[in-house]
């Protein structure tokens, strides 16, 4: 506070009629302001902490103490004026609630008659999930006996009524409890579970796409979403609130993506011997773009087989033929999933892919590669509620994690659409569509951040990133050894018995077939000859190399593989023109 405000507060303490320590925990700002006005005869604009923007003559002096938007009423000034600690106004209004939880708040105040008789009221009673007062288990009322709803505003007319309804038949407090409430502070501990739950939900980080989701636009579905969100994130749901276990199908699925927050390592750029050629700048240097490019590169290399070839076919596929193609070609299912996933993530995917082509120059805007969904980014208001600075390392780390989780959610939706096409679930004229991607994240006591999101079209199965066979190193090494063993056996099956041999020193002779002494053995086509290209093996044998025909008992030696192949290309036509045509059947009659 400024010096002038401090002096004003000191003067007000001496002039105000107030009983220190009479504000009970979680007491509403609305009820406290009416008590101060009743004890001191204040009007709107005369209360300590009244916003200056509402004191001008052209403004109507109307305050909304239920939400206290933008902290309009200065509770710090009021606390100094009353000589109370600032902590007594904690949760005195619902302005600290995240904006996505606002549908859970009633239009106006709700009251408990027993609490009012004891001089107490809490803004928490306006939560729609509370049907009864947690302190007295009495129903919460929204209207007076005359039918008038308790408004969420405070005007001069309301203060002049001295805590009464305009009908005069309902009083919010008596002169006795206006001074000091009869309700004791230990009795308000029944609201501790509600406050703790609200504190935890206020620190939940939501995606920026939550406004687009239909379940968050209606009161009943919002209550159900909050209940399931609490269950998925492990938040203690208060027993005094209504349970939505049987209200509707699950709005959340516990698709967990847990990871410990660690500061990223500082990496240095790799020095090149030659400078890399300049490339046009297409993607901005953002975490979402980096994750998308990495995932797309993984899918092309390790997740989808022949994705580019299938993508070019999908572009010119007539409408309605997708299901027939997916049903008869199982290999096309992951390719079609990746094709639809890329278009949902990147709106300009067709202009850049299938086939790949370099982006054209754009002098007006060099960073013109962009992502479509807004679920890649966190809602700024929820980041502020979680006390995360927009430029902090934790925020950057969360952007990477949120981008990866969003891409996975979109992949699950695309996978469900592809499987539906294979199983003939979708109608013939149905257009594949992906649901809006929303996520929530909260930090667990162990330091882990857990991400949860909506299921893909109520798909009960959890789908991960695809992977081609041989997903790990040990499996790849086993397959490589198995392929070498198969090649070795194929060579040995050919290199048996006597064979017509050409040696650089001795020329033509008949000898036993040479055996390979080491791997690798390569199977090649003999190029440079007219007609069908014969097939031969090249392998190392002794001090040289052998080129051995597969369809004839002919082998040629050379000092190097090139010399052996050149000699085979030279002498193979002569071998074919030999009188009598030395076929394998004739060579079998030649003795050792």
mmCIF file of C-alpha atoms in Angstrom, residues 203-205 261 378-399 441-443 449:
data_model
loop_
_atom_site.group_PDB
_atom_site.id
_atom_site.type_symbol
_atom_site.label_atom_id
_atom_site.label_comp_id
_atom_site.label_asym_id
_atom_site.label_seq_id
_atom_site.Cartn_x
_atom_site.Cartn_y
_atom_site.Cartn_z
ATOM 1 C CA UNK A 203 -3.422 -25.280 -10.044
ATOM 2 C CA UNK A 204 -4.481 -27.621 -12.846
ATOM 3 C CA UNK A 205 -3.131 -26.538 -16.228
ATOM 4 C CA UNK A 261 10.255 -32.243 -14.848
ATOM 5 C CA UNK A 378 -1.702 -24.184 -22.405
ATOM 6 C CA UNK A 379 -4.380 -21.722 -21.340
ATOM 7 C CA UNK A 380 -2.606 -18.594 -20.015
ATOM 8 C CA UNK A 381 -5.101 -18.202 -17.158
ATOM 9 C CA UNK A 382 -4.466 -21.714 -15.872
ATOM 10 C CA UNK A 383 -0.714 -21.180 -16.131
ATOM 11 C CA UNK A 384 -1.114 -18.100 -13.980
ATOM 12 C CA UNK A 385 -3.195 -20.094 -11.493
ATOM 13 C CA UNK A 386 -0.469 -22.756 -11.328
ATOM 14 C CA UNK A 387 2.144 -20.019 -10.662
ATOM 15 C CA UNK A 388 4.067 -20.817 -13.865
ATOM 16 C CA UNK A 389 5.749 -17.907 -15.624
ATOM 17 C CA UNK A 390 5.178 -17.856 -19.425
ATOM 18 C CA UNK A 391 8.944 -17.641 -20.063
ATOM 19 C CA UNK A 392 10.172 -20.031 -17.384
ATOM 20 C CA UNK A 393 11.981 -23.322 -18.187
ATOM 21 C CA UNK A 394 9.063 -25.209 -16.638
ATOM 22 C CA UNK A 395 6.648 -23.577 -19.080
ATOM 23 C CA UNK A 396 8.864 -24.502 -22.045
ATOM 24 C CA UNK A 397 9.104 -28.063 -20.742
ATOM 25 C CA UNK A 398 5.317 -28.236 -20.397
ATOM 26 C CA UNK A 399 4.946 -27.028 -23.995
ATOM 27 C CA UNK A 441 -2.124 -31.575 -16.418
ATOM 28 C CA UNK A 442 -1.337 -31.480 -12.729
ATOM 29 C CA UNK A 443 1.807 -31.980 -10.710
ATOM 30 C CA UNK A 449 3.257 -34.170 -14.137
#
